[in-house]
Amino acid sequence: MSVVSIPVVVINGPTASGKSGLAVDVARALIASGLPAEVVNTDSMLVYRGMDIGTAKPSLAERAGVRHHLIDILEITEEASAARLQELARAAIADCRQRSVVPILVGGSALYVHAIIDEFSFPATDPVVRARLEAELEQFGSAELHARLAAQAPEVAAGILPGNGRRVVRALEVLELTGSFRSQLPQWRYAVGPVLQFGLEVPRAELDIRIAERVEAMWAAGLVAEVAALERRGLREGRTASRAIGYRQVLAQLAGECSQDEARQATIQVTRRFARKQLGWLRRDPRIVWLSPGPEAVETIVSELQGRLRQGEKEDR
């Protein structure tokens, strides 16, 4: 069997659905069956050193001896863009395949996963133009820049909320550099060879409870102290790290903009909204096989992978 025919296993699902644990369980089951397997993180916040509690980063014990790629590789002041994670994750996938190891992708937003596994190119960027637009965003606010975008490209502005300053700046940057901006995402077409995608399906009421319990546990584990330490290392200057759910709310608490209880409750609400947004994205992808959490999910994924490998061996003969 050629290394490129080794399928990429992708485990999708909303926050707090149990993706990380399932990925480890699948990897261990594959290893026990004689198939080497490793986990490739696709969560843009797990790449940051020191951001552990608020990202629910799996501990060494939770990784259970399974090698994980792309965890703790960046400083909080560095940018973890979709383009950068695409490059890093695809390199990790290629590395696994070269060693006849099954790569198991897990975590993060549907957009980042889509960018990694599918044909997905990114428009040009220019740090000078970006810095100027971000300075204007800071000075004039996202509403004014959104109005400017609407004057230049009304169809693009219609697809971006006025309060989403980061996306407004990116659209203006691309327009300035290329003269156009494609607001529609590419179609579902794999760019990394055979892929098996699975999704964890948790009832909404249960997921809401899980999210609230996770956030409460994060505060109990010392999230505020973690954020305070990261703030001293430059967290507020981190373009992507400072926007992480939980960290943004605690930064507001530390700045005296809200109470601890308000920050905690805001984190729960924002996380729930993010989980619904994740599901909305994932539901659009018809290639995902949806599973309920539990041992049967592990068995299904392992069985599907083994079947695909047997099929690949027949085709190679």
Short mmCIF file of C-alpha atoms in Angstrom, two decimals:
data_model
loop_
_atom_site.label_atom_id
_atom_site.label_comp_id
_atom_site.label_asym_id
_atom_site.label_seq_id
_atom_site.Cartn_x
_atom_site.Cartn_y
_atom_site.Cartn_z
CA MET A 1 0.00 0.00 0.00
CA SER A 2 1.40 3.41 -0.98
CA VAL A 3 1.79 5.97 1.78
CA VAL A 4 -0.48 8.45 0.01
CA SER A 5 -3.36 5.97 0.18
CA ILE A 6 -3.32 6.00 3.99
CA PRO A 7 -6.58 7.76 4.88
CA VAL A 8 -6.68 10.90 6.98
CA VAL A 9 -9.20 10.41 9.81
CA VAL A 10 -10.98 13.62 10.81
CA ILE A 11 -12.99 13.87 14.04
CA ASN A 12 -15.35 16.85 14.00
CA GLY A 13 -17.84 18.15 16.51
CA PRO A 14 -18.74 21.15 18.63
CA THR A 15 -16.82 22.29 21.67
CA ALA A 16 -17.15 19.93 24.67
CA SER A 17 -18.48 17.04 22.56
CA GLY A 18 -15.50 14.81 23.46
CA LYS A 19 -13.45 15.01 20.26
CA SER A 20 -10.01 14.98 21.91
CA GLY A 21 -10.78 11.92 24.03
CA LEU A 22 -12.26 10.08 21.07
CA ALA A 23 -9.18 10.81 18.96
CA VAL A 24 -6.92 9.27 21.61
CA ASP A 25 -9.21 6.25 22.00
CA VAL A 26 -9.23 5.68 18.23
CA ALA A 27 -5.44 6.03 18.04
CA ARG A 28 -4.94 3.55 20.87
CA ALA A 29 -7.36 1.07 19.28
CA LEU A 30 -5.53 1.33 15.96
CA ILE A 31 -2.13 0.91 17.63
CA ALA A 32 -3.43 -2.16 19.48
CA SER A 33 -4.53 -3.62 16.14
CA GLY A 34 -1.07 -3.10 14.65
CA LEU A 35 -1.74 0.19 12.85
CA PRO A 36 0.44 3.10 14.04
CA ALA A 37 -1.61 6.27 14.56
CA GLU A 38 -0.95 9.82 15.77
CA VAL A 39 -3.13 12.85 16.48
CA VAL A 40 -2.77 16.10 14.52
CA ASN A 41 -4.24 19.08 16.36
CA THR A 42 -6.25 21.48 14.18
CA ASP A 43 -7.37 23.83 16.97
CA SER A 44 -5.73 27.22 16.45
CA MET A 45 -5.57 27.91 20.19
CA LEU A 46 -3.91 24.65 21.30
CA VAL A 47 -0.83 25.70 19.36
CA TYR A 48 0.00 28.33 22.01
CA ARG A 49 2.39 27.59 24.83
CA GLY A 50 0.88 28.45 28.20
CA MET A 51 -2.75 28.49 27.04
CA ASP A 52 -3.71 25.26 28.76
CA ILE A 53 -6.73 25.61 31.04
CA GLY A 54 -8.91 27.83 28.88
CA THR A 55 -8.33 25.76 25.74
CA ALA A 56 -9.03 22.42 27.48
CA LYS A 57 -5.66 21.33 26.14
CA PRO A 58 -5.27 17.56 26.69
CA SER A 59 -2.65 16.88 29.37
CA LEU A 60 0.13 14.36 28.88
CA ALA A 61 -1.90 11.89 30.92
CA GLU A 62 -4.95 12.46 28.72
CA ARG A 63 -2.85 11.94 25.60
CA ALA A 64 -2.15 8.46 26.99
CA GLY A 65 1.18 8.04 25.22
CA VAL A 66 -0.25 8.91 21.79
CA ARG A 67 1.93 11.37 19.91
CA HIS A 68 0.22 14.72 19.25
CA HIS A 69 1.34 17.17 16.58
CA LEU A 70 0.95 20.99 16.60
CA ILE A 71 0.44 21.51 20.32
CA ASP A 72 2.57 24.13 22.16
CA ILE A 73 4.44 25.26 19.05
CA LEU A 74 3.84 29.05 19.07
CA GLU A 75 4.26 31.96 21.44
CA ILE A 76 1.09 33.88 22.32
CA THR A 77 2.31 36.93 20.40
CA GLU A 78 2.51 34.96 17.14
CA GLU A 79 -0.42 34.67 14.73
CA ALA A 80 -2.12 31.31 14.18
CA SER A 81 -3.93 32.06 10.94
CA ALA A 82 -5.87 29.51 8.91
CA ALA A 83 -3.20 29.72 6.21
CA ARG A 84 -0.42 28.97 8.69
CA LEU A 85 -2.28 26.09 10.30
CA GLN A 86 -3.05 24.69 6.85
CA GLU A 87 0.66 24.60 6.04
CA LEU A 88 1.66 23.09 9.38
CA ALA A 89 -1.11 20.48 9.45
CA ARG A 90 -0.53 19.35 5.88
CA ALA A 91 3.16 18.93 6.68
CA ALA A 92 2.24 16.82 9.74
CA ILE A 93 -0.11 14.69 7.61
CA ALA A 94 2.64 14.11 5.04
CA ASP A 95 5.10 13.23 7.82
CA CYS A 96 2.71 10.66 9.28
CA ARG A 97 2.08 9.06 5.91
CA GLN A 98 5.78 8.88 5.12
CA ARG A 99 6.16 6.79 8.25
CA SER A 100 3.05 4.67 7.45
CA VAL A 101 1.21 6.27 10.38
CA VAL A 102 -2.52 7.05 10.29
CA PRO A 103 -3.03 10.79 10.95
CA ILE A 104 -6.09 11.62 13.10
CA LEU A 105 -7.12 15.28 12.83
CA VAL A 106 -9.11 16.73 15.70
CA GLY A 107 -10.24 20.07 17.13
CA GLY A 108 -10.88 23.61 16.03
CA SER A 109 -13.38 25.38 13.85
CA ALA A 110 -14.91 23.85 10.74
CA LEU A 111 -13.28 26.56 8.63
CA TYR A 112 -9.79 25.58 9.75
CA VAL A 113 -10.45 21.87 9.14
CA HIS A 114 -11.94 22.70 5.73
CA ALA A 115 -8.85 24.74 4.86
CA ILE A 116 -6.56 21.85 5.80
CA ILE A 117 -8.21 18.90 4.11
CA ASP A 118 -9.84 20.55 1.08
CA GLU A 119 -8.65 22.54 -1.92
CA PHE A 120 -8.51 25.94 -0.29
CA SER A 121 -6.27 28.85 -1.29
CA PHE A 122 -5.79 32.13 0.54
CA PRO A 123 -5.70 35.59 -1.06
CA ALA A 124 -2.56 37.68 -0.91
CA THR A 125 -1.64 39.55 2.23
CA ASP A 126 0.67 42.47 2.94
CA PRO A 127 1.84 43.29 6.49
CA VAL A 128 2.13 47.01 5.78
CA VAL A 129 -1.40 47.27 4.38
CA ARG A 130 -2.74 45.07 7.19
CA ALA A 131 -1.03 47.18 9.89
CA ARG A 132 -2.44 50.40 8.41
CA LEU A 133 -5.98 49.01 8.27
CA GLU A 134 -5.75 47.65 11.80
CA ALA A 135 -4.60 51.06 13.02
CA GLU A 136 -7.62 52.59 11.30
CA LEU A 137 -9.84 49.96 12.90
CA GLU A 138 -8.48 50.96 16.30
CA GLN A 139 -8.99 54.65 15.55
CA PHE A 140 -12.35 54.69 13.77
CA GLY A 141 -14.03 51.43 14.79
CA SER A 142 -15.38 48.48 12.84
CA ALA A 143 -18.67 50.17 11.87
CA GLU A 144 -16.91 52.94 9.94
CA LEU A 145 -14.61 50.47 8.15
CA HIS A 146 -17.61 48.28 7.36
CA ALA A 147 -19.30 51.31 5.77
CA ARG A 148 -16.19 51.85 3.66
CA LEU A 149 -16.28 48.20 2.62
CA ALA A 150 -19.98 48.52 1.72
CA ALA A 151 -19.17 51.45 -0.55
CA GLN A 152 -16.45 49.48 -2.35
CA ALA A 153 -18.04 46.03 -2.45
CA PRO A 154 -21.62 45.92 -1.13
CA GLU A 155 -22.04 42.20 -1.82
CA VAL A 156 -18.96 41.43 0.29
CA ALA A 157 -20.04 43.74 3.13
CA ALA A 158 -23.47 42.10 3.18
CA GLY A 159 -21.84 38.82 4.21
CA ILE A 160 -19.81 40.30 7.10
CA LEU A 161 -21.24 41.59 10.36
CA PRO A 162 -20.32 45.26 11.01
CA GLY A 163 -18.91 44.31 14.41
CA ASN A 164 -16.49 41.72 13.02
CA GLY A 165 -13.53 44.06 12.67
CA ARG A 166 -11.06 41.32 11.87
CA ARG A 167 -13.01 40.10 8.84
CA VAL A 168 -13.72 43.67 7.70
CA VAL A 169 -10.01 44.47 7.76
CA ARG A 170 -9.16 41.28 5.89
CA ALA A 171 -11.74 42.03 3.18
CA LEU A 172 -10.45 45.58 2.76
CA GLU A 173 -6.88 44.29 2.58
CA VAL A 174 -7.70 41.77 -0.15
CA LEU A 175 -9.70 44.34 -2.10
CA GLU A 176 -6.79 46.79 -1.98
CA LEU A 177 -4.24 44.17 -3.05
CA THR A 178 -6.22 42.27 -5.67
CA GLY A 179 -9.21 44.40 -6.60
CA SER A 180 -11.69 41.66 -5.75
CA PHE A 181 -12.81 39.50 -2.85
CA ARG A 182 -14.46 36.09 -3.10
CA SER A 183 -16.84 35.78 -0.17
CA GLN A 184 -17.97 32.26 -1.13
CA LEU A 185 -15.92 29.39 0.25
CA PRO A 186 -14.51 26.68 -2.06
CA GLN A 187 -16.49 23.53 -2.70
CA TRP A 188 -15.97 20.28 -0.80
CA ARG A 189 -13.03 18.71 -2.66
CA TYR A 190 -10.28 16.91 -0.76
CA ALA A 191 -6.71 18.08 -1.30
CA VAL A 192 -4.93 15.56 0.93
CA GLY A 193 -5.91 12.24 -0.63
CA PRO A 194 -8.37 9.81 0.94
CA VAL A 195 -10.17 11.26 3.95
CA LEU A 196 -12.65 9.72 6.40
CA GLN A 197 -14.67 12.33 8.27
CA PHE A 198 -16.72 11.70 11.40
CA GLY A 199 -18.74 14.01 13.62
CA LEU A 200 -19.78 13.70 17.24
CA GLU A 201 -23.45 14.39 17.79
CA VAL A 202 -24.53 15.46 21.28
CA PRO A 203 -28.10 16.62 22.11
CA ARG A 204 -28.21 20.40 22.51
CA ALA A 205 -29.41 20.35 26.13
CA GLU A 206 -26.65 17.93 27.10
CA LEU A 207 -24.04 19.97 25.22
CA ASP A 208 -25.14 23.14 27.02
CA ILE A 209 -24.65 21.38 30.36
CA ARG A 210 -21.23 20.08 29.31
CA ILE A 211 -20.13 23.56 28.27
CA ALA A 212 -21.26 25.14 31.56
CA GLU A 213 -19.52 22.42 33.56
CA ARG A 214 -16.34 22.80 31.52
CA VAL A 215 -16.22 26.57 32.04
CA GLU A 216 -16.87 26.22 35.78
CA ALA A 217 -14.07 23.64 35.95
CA MET A 218 -11.72 26.01 34.11
CA TRP A 219 -12.30 28.76 36.67
CA ALA A 220 -11.82 26.26 39.50
CA ALA A 221 -8.57 25.06 37.92
CA GLY A 222 -7.10 28.58 37.89
CA LEU A 223 -7.99 30.14 34.54
CA VAL A 224 -7.81 33.69 35.93
CA ALA A 225 -4.28 33.13 37.22
CA GLU A 226 -3.28 31.57 33.89
CA VAL A 227 -4.56 34.58 31.95
CA ALA A 228 -2.89 37.01 34.35
CA ALA A 229 0.45 35.26 33.80
CA LEU A 230 -0.06 35.27 30.03
CA GLU A 231 -0.98 38.96 30.13
CA ARG A 232 2.46 39.68 31.57
CA ARG A 233 3.94 37.78 28.61
CA GLY A 234 2.08 39.90 26.04
CA LEU A 235 -1.27 38.18 25.63
CA ARG A 236 -3.10 41.43 24.91
CA GLU A 237 -0.78 42.06 21.95
CA GLY A 238 -1.39 38.61 20.46
CA ARG A 239 -3.52 39.08 17.35
CA THR A 240 -5.24 35.68 17.59
CA ALA A 241 -4.42 34.43 21.09
CA SER A 242 -6.07 37.40 22.82
CA ARG A 243 -9.36 36.66 21.03
CA ALA A 244 -9.67 33.11 22.38
CA ILE A 245 -12.95 32.41 24.15
CA GLY A 246 -12.47 32.58 27.90
CA TYR A 247 -9.20 34.48 27.62
CA ARG A 248 -10.91 37.51 26.12
CA GLN A 249 -13.50 37.52 28.91
CA VAL A 250 -10.89 37.14 31.66
CA LEU A 251 -8.82 39.95 30.15
CA ALA A 252 -11.93 42.13 30.43
CA GLN A 253 -12.31 41.05 34.06
CA LEU A 254 -8.66 41.87 34.81
CA ALA A 255 -9.14 45.29 33.21
CA GLY A 256 -12.05 45.97 35.56
CA GLU A 257 -14.61 45.97 32.74
CA CYS A 258 -16.71 43.24 34.36
CA SER A 259 -16.90 41.08 37.47
CA GLN A 260 -15.58 37.55 37.70
CA ASP A 261 -19.10 36.13 37.63
CA GLU A 262 -19.95 38.22 34.57
CA ALA A 263 -16.80 37.02 32.81
CA ARG A 264 -17.60 33.41 33.64
CA GLN A 265 -21.22 33.66 32.48
CA ALA A 266 -20.16 35.50 29.31
CA THR A 267 -17.71 32.69 28.56
CA ILE A 268 -20.48 30.10 28.89
CA GLN A 269 -22.80 32.03 26.58
CA VAL A 270 -20.15 32.75 23.95
CA THR A 271 -19.02 29.12 24.00
CA ARG A 272 -22.57 27.92 23.49
CA ARG A 273 -23.02 30.26 20.53
CA PHE A 274 -19.71 29.11 19.09
CA ALA A 275 -20.77 25.46 19.45
CA ARG A 276 -23.97 26.16 17.51
CA LYS A 277 -21.97 27.96 14.85
CA GLN A 278 -19.60 25.00 14.60
CA LEU A 279 -22.52 22.63 14.13
CA GLY A 280 -24.04 24.89 11.50
CA TRP A 281 -20.81 24.76 9.50
CA LEU A 282 -20.35 21.03 9.92
CA ARG A 283 -23.91 20.19 8.92
CA ARG A 284 -23.21 21.64 5.49
CA ASP A 285 -20.60 18.98 4.76
CA PRO A 286 -22.34 15.87 3.42
CA ARG A 287 -19.18 13.78 3.73
CA ILE A 288 -19.29 13.67 7.54
CA VAL A 289 -20.60 10.49 9.18
CA TRP A 290 -22.32 11.44 12.43
CA LEU A 291 -21.85 9.29 15.54
CA SER A 292 -22.93 9.34 19.17
CA PRO A 293 -20.09 9.54 21.74
CA GLY A 294 -19.07 6.24 23.29
CA PRO A 295 -17.25 2.95 22.60
CA GLU A 296 -19.36 2.30 19.50
CA ALA A 297 -17.95 5.44 17.90
CA VAL A 298 -14.42 4.07 18.32
CA GLU A 299 -15.45 0.73 16.83
CA THR A 300 -17.15 2.39 13.86
CA ILE A 301 -14.18 4.61 13.03
CA VAL A 302 -11.64 1.78 13.35
CA SER A 303 -13.80 -0.53 11.24
CA GLU A 304 -14.29 2.09 8.51
CA LEU A 305 -10.57 2.82 8.41
CA GLN A 306 -9.58 -0.85 8.25
CA GLY A 307 -12.07 -1.38 5.44
CA ARG A 308 -10.65 1.54 3.47
CA LEU A 309 -7.11 0.22 3.98
CA ARG A 310 -8.09 -3.23 2.71
CA GLN A 311 -9.67 -1.59 -0.31
CA GLY A 312 -6.48 0.37 -0.94
CA GLU A 313 -4.37 -2.77 -0.74
CA LYS A 314 -6.53 -4.44 -3.41
CA GLU A 315 -6.21 -1.40 -5.68
CA ASP A 316 -2.41 -1.40 -5.29
CA ARG A 317 -2.12 -5.01 -6.45
#
